[in-house]
C-alpha positions as a LaTeX table, in Angstrom:
\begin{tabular}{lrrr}
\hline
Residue & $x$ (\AA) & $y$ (\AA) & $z$ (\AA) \\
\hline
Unk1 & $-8.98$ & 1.82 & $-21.47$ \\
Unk2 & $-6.01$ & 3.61 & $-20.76$ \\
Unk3 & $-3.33$ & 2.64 & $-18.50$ \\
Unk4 & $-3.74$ & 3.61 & $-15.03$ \\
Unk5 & $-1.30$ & 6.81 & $-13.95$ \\
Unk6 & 0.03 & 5.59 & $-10.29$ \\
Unk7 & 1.48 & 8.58 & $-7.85$ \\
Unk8 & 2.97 & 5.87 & $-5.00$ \\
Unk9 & 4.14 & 7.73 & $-1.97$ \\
Unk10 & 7.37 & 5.68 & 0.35 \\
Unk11 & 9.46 & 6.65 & 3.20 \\
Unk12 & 12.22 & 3.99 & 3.15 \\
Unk13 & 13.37 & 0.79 & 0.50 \\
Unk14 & 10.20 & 1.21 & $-1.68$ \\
Unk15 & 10.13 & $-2.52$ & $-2.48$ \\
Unk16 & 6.45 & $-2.33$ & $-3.46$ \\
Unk17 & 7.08 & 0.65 & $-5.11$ \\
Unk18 & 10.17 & $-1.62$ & $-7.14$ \\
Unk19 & 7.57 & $-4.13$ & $-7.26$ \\
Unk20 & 4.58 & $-2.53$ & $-8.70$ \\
Unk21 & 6.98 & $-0.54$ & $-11.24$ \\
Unk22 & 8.21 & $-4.24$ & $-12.24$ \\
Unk23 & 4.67 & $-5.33$ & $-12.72$ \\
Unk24 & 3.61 & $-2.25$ & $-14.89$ \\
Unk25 & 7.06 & $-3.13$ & $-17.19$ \\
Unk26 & 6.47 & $-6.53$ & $-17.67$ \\
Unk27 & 2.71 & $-6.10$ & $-18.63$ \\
Unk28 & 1.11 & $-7.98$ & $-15.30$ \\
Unk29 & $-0.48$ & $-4.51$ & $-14.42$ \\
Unk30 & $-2.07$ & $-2.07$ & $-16.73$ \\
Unk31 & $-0.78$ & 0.86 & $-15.56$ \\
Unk32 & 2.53 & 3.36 & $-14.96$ \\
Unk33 & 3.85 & 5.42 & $-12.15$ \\
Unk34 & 3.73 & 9.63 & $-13.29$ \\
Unk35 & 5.17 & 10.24 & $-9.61$ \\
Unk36 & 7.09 & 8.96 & $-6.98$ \\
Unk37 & 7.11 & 10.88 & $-3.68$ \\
Unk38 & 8.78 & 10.31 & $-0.24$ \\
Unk39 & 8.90 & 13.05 & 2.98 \\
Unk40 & 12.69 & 12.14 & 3.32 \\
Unk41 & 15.68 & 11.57 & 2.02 \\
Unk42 & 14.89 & 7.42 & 1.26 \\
Unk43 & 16.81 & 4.80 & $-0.56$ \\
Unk44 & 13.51 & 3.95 & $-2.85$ \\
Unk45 & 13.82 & 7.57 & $-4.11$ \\
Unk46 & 17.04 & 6.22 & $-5.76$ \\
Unk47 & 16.14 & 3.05 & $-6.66$ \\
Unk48 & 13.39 & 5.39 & $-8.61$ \\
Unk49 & 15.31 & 7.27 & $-10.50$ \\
Unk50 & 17.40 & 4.96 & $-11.30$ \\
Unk51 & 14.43 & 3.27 & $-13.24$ \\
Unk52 & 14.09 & 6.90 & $-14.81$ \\
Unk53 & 10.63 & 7.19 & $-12.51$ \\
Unk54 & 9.66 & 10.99 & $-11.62$ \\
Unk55 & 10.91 & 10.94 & $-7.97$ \\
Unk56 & 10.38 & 14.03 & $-5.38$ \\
Unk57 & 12.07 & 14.39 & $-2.01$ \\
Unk58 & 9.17 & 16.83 & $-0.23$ \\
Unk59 & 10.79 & 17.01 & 3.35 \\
Unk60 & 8.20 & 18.02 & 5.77 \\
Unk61 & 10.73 & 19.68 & 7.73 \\
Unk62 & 10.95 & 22.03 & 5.03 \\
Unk63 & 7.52 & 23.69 & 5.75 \\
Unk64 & 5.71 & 25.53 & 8.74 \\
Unk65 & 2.85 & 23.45 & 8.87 \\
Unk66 & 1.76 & 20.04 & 7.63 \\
Unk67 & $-0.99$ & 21.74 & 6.09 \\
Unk68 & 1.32 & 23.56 & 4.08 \\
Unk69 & 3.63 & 20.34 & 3.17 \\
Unk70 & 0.66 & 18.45 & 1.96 \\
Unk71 & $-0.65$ & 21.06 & 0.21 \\
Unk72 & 2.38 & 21.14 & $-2.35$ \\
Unk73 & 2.37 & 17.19 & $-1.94$ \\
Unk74 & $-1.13$ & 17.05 & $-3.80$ \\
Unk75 & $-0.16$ & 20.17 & $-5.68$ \\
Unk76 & 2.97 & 17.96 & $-7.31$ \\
Unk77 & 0.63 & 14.86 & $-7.56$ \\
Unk78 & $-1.81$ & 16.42 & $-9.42$ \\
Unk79 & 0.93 & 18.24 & $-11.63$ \\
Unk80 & 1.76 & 14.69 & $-13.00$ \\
Unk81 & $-1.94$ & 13.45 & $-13.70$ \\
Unk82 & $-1.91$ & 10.08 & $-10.98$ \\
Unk83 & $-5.46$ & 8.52 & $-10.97$ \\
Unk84 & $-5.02$ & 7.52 & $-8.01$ \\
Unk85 & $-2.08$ & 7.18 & $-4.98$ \\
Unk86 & $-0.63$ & 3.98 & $-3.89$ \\
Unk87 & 0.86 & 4.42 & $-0.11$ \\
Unk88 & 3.46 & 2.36 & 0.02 \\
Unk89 & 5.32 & 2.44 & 3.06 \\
Unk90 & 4.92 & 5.97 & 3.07 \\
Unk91 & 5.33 & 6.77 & 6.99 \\
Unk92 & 3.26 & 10.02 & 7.86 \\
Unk93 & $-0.47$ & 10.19 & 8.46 \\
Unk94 & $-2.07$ & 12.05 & 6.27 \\
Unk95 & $-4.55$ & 14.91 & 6.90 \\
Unk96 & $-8.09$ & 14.96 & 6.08 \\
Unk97 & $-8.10$ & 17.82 & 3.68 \\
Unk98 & $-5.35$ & 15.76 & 1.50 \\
Unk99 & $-7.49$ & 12.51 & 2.03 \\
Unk100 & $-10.61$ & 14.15 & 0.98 \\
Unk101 & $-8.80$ & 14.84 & $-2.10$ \\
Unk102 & $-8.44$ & 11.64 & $-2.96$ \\
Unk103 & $-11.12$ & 9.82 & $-1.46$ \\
Unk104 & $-12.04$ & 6.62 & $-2.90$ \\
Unk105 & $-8.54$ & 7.39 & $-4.71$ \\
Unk106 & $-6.05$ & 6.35 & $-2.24$ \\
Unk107 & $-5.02$ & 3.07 & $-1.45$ \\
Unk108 & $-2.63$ & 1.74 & 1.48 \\
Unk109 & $-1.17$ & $-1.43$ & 1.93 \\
Unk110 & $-0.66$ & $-2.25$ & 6.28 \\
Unk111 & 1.39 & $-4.99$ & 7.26 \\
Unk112 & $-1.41$ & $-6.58$ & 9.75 \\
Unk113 & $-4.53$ & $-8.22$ & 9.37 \\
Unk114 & $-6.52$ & $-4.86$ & 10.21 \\
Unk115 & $-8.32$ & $-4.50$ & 12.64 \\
Unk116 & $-5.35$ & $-6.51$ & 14.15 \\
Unk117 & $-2.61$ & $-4.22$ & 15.16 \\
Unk118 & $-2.98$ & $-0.83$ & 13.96 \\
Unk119 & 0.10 & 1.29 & 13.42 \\
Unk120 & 3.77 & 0.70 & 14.07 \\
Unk121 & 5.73 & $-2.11$ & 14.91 \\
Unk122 & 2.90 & $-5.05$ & 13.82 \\
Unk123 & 5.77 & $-7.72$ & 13.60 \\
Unk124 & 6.95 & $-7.31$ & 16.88 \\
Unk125 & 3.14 & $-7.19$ & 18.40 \\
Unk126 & 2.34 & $-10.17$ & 16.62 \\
Unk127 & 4.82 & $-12.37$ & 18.10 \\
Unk128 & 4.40 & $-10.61$ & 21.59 \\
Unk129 & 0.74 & $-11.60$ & 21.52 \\
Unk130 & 1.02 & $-15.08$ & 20.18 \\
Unk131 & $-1.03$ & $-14.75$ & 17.20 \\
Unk132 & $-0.92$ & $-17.63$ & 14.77 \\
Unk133 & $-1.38$ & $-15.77$ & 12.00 \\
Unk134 & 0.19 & $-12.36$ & 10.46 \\
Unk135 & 0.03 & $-11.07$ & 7.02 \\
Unk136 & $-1.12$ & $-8.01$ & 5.28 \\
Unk137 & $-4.15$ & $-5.65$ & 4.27 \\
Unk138 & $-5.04$ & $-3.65$ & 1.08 \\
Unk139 & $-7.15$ & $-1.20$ & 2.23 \\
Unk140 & $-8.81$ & 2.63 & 1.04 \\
Unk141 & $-7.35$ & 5.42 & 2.85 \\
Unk142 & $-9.43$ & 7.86 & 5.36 \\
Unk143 & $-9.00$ & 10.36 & 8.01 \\
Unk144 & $-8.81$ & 7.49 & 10.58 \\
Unk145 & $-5.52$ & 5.71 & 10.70 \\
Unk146 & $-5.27$ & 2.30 & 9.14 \\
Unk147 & $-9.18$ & 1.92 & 9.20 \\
Unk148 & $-11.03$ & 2.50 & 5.70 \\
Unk149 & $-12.38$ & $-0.70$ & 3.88 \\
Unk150 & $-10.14$ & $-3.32$ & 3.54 \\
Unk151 & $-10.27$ & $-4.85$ & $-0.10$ \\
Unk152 & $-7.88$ & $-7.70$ & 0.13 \\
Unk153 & $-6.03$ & $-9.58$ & 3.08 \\
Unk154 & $-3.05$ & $-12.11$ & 2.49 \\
Unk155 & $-2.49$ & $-14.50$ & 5.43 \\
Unk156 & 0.80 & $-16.21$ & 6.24 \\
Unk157 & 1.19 & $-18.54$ & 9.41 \\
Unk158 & 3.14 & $-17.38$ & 12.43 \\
Unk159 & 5.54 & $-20.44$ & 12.98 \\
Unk160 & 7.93 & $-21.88$ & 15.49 \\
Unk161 & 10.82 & $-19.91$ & 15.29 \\
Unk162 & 9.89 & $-17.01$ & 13.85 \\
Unk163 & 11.16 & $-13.57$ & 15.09 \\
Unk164 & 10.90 & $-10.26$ & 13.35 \\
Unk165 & 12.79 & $-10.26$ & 10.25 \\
Unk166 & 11.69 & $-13.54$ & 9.10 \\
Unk167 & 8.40 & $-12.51$ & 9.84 \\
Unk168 & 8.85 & $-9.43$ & 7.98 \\
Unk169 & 10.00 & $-11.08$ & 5.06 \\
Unk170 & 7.39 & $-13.50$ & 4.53 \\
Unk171 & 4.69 & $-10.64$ & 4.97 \\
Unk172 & 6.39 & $-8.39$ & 2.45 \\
Unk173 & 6.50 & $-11.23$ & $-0.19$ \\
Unk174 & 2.74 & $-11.25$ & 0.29 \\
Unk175 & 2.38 & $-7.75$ & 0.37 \\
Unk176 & 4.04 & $-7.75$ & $-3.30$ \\
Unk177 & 1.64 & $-9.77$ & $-4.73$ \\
Unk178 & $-1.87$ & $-8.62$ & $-3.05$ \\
Unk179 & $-1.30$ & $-5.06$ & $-3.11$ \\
Unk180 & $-0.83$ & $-5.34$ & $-7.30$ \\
Unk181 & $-3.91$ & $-7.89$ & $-7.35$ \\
Unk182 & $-5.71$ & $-4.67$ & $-6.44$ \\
Unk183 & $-4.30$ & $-1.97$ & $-8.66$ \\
Unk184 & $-5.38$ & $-4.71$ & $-11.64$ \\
Unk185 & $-8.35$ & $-4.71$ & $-10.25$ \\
Unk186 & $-8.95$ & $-0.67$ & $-10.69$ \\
Unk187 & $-6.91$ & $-0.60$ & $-13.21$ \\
Unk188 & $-9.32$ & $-3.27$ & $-15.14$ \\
Unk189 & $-12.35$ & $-1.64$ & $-13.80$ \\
Unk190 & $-13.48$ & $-4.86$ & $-11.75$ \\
Unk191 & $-12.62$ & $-2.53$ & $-8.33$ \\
Unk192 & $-14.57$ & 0.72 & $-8.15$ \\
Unk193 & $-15.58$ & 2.75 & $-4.81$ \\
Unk194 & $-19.33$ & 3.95 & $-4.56$ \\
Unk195 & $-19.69$ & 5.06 & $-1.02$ \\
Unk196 & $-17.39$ & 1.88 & $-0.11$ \\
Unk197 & $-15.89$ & $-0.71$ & $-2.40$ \\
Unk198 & $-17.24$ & $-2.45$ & $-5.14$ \\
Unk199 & $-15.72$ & $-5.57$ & $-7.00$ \\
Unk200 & $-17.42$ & $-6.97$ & $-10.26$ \\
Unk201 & $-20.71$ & $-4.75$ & $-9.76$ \\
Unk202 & $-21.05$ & $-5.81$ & $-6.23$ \\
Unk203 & $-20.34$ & $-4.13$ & $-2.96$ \\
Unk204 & $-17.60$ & $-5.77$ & $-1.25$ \\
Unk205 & $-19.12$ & $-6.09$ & 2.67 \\
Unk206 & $-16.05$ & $-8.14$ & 3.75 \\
Unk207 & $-12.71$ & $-8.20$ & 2.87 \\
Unk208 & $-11.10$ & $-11.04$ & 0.29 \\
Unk209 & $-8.59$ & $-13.06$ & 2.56 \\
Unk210 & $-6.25$ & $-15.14$ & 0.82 \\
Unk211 & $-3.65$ & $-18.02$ & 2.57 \\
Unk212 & 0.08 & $-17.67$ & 1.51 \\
Unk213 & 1.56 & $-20.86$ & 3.19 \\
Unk214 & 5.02 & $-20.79$ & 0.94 \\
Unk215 & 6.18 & $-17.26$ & 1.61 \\
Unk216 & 9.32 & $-18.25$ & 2.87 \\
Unk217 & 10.22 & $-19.99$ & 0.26 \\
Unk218 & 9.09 & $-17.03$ & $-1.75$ \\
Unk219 & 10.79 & $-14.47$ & 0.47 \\
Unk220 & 14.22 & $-16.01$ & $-0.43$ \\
Unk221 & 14.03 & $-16.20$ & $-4.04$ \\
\hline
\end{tabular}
């Protein structure tokens, strides 16, 4: 089986971008990115081509409708032959057309346990609501925002203490290690979507929900 070609869309630091590209060097994932994309100027686009990774500033500002910017978004996606597209970070929601595209295709990685806080700003909602648990969510991208099947869920514990960035920091060390779990999994051919998600010929009717309890730990290394 051939490696798996990986578009992966960001907006800001791309650290699972950094991380999936380390993963894909080092032989822990069976596959390479063909395209990196962000809507603005971002400091992962560097970090990109730095590594020597096909990066492509496509401002949306730049066009008269997002129809139009997405467009030559999946036009430059599909130049470089990606499999499939890895959101990661990438802060703009994306039209159906474009996800109907790449449906069954196109993964995302949320920092919440979804349903759990939806959208922006999940750190600060967490600790505003009291939860005792945060983490993160794998999940295939639809039309709706942050709501197609969730694959894979990493848990870390909301402790005394915590405000956002720590928060932040344990959930993005988890994030780095589910969200390439996953791509192994297509990339192996364990994870397929028929009309939902599949893993290992069955469909998966729940998501997998894993405990990190030594992110921090993790998060400062």
């Amino acid at each position: 089986m051939s490696p798996l070609r990986l578009a992966v869309l960001i907006s800001g630091r791309g650290s699972n971008l950094l991380a999936i590209d380390d993963a894909c060097r080092d032989g822990r994932l069976d596959a390479r990115i063909v395209f990196v994309g962000s809507d603005r100027a971002a400091a992962g686009l560097e970090a990109a081509r730095a590594r020597g990774l096909p990066a492509l500033q496509l401002d949306a500002k730049g066009f008269a409708t997002r129809a139009g910017h997405e467009a030559a978004l999946r036009e430059a996606i599909d130049a470089a032959g990606a499999d499939w597209v890895a959101l990661a970070g990438y802060m703009r929601v994306l039209g159906e057309p474009f996800v109907a595209h790449y449906a069954g295709r196109m993964l995302n990685i949320h920092p919440s346990l979804l349903p759990r806080h939806k959208g922006l700003h999940t750190h600060r909602r967490v600790l505003e609501a009291g939860d005792r648990w945060h983490g993160a969510s794998v999940h295939f991208v639809t039309s709706e925002l942050d709501a197609g099947p969730v694959v894979l869920q990493g848990r870390v514990p909301v402790v005394a203490g915590d405000d956002e960035a720590r928060l932040s920091a344990r959930v993005q060390a988890c994030e780095h290690i589910i969200y390439l779990r996953v791509l192994q999994w297509i990339a192996s051919g364990r994870l397929v979507y028929r009309d939902g998600p599949w893993l290992d010929g069955q469909p998966l009717r729940a998501p997998i929900v894993e405990d990190f309890l030594d992110t921090e730990a993790d998060a400062a290394r």
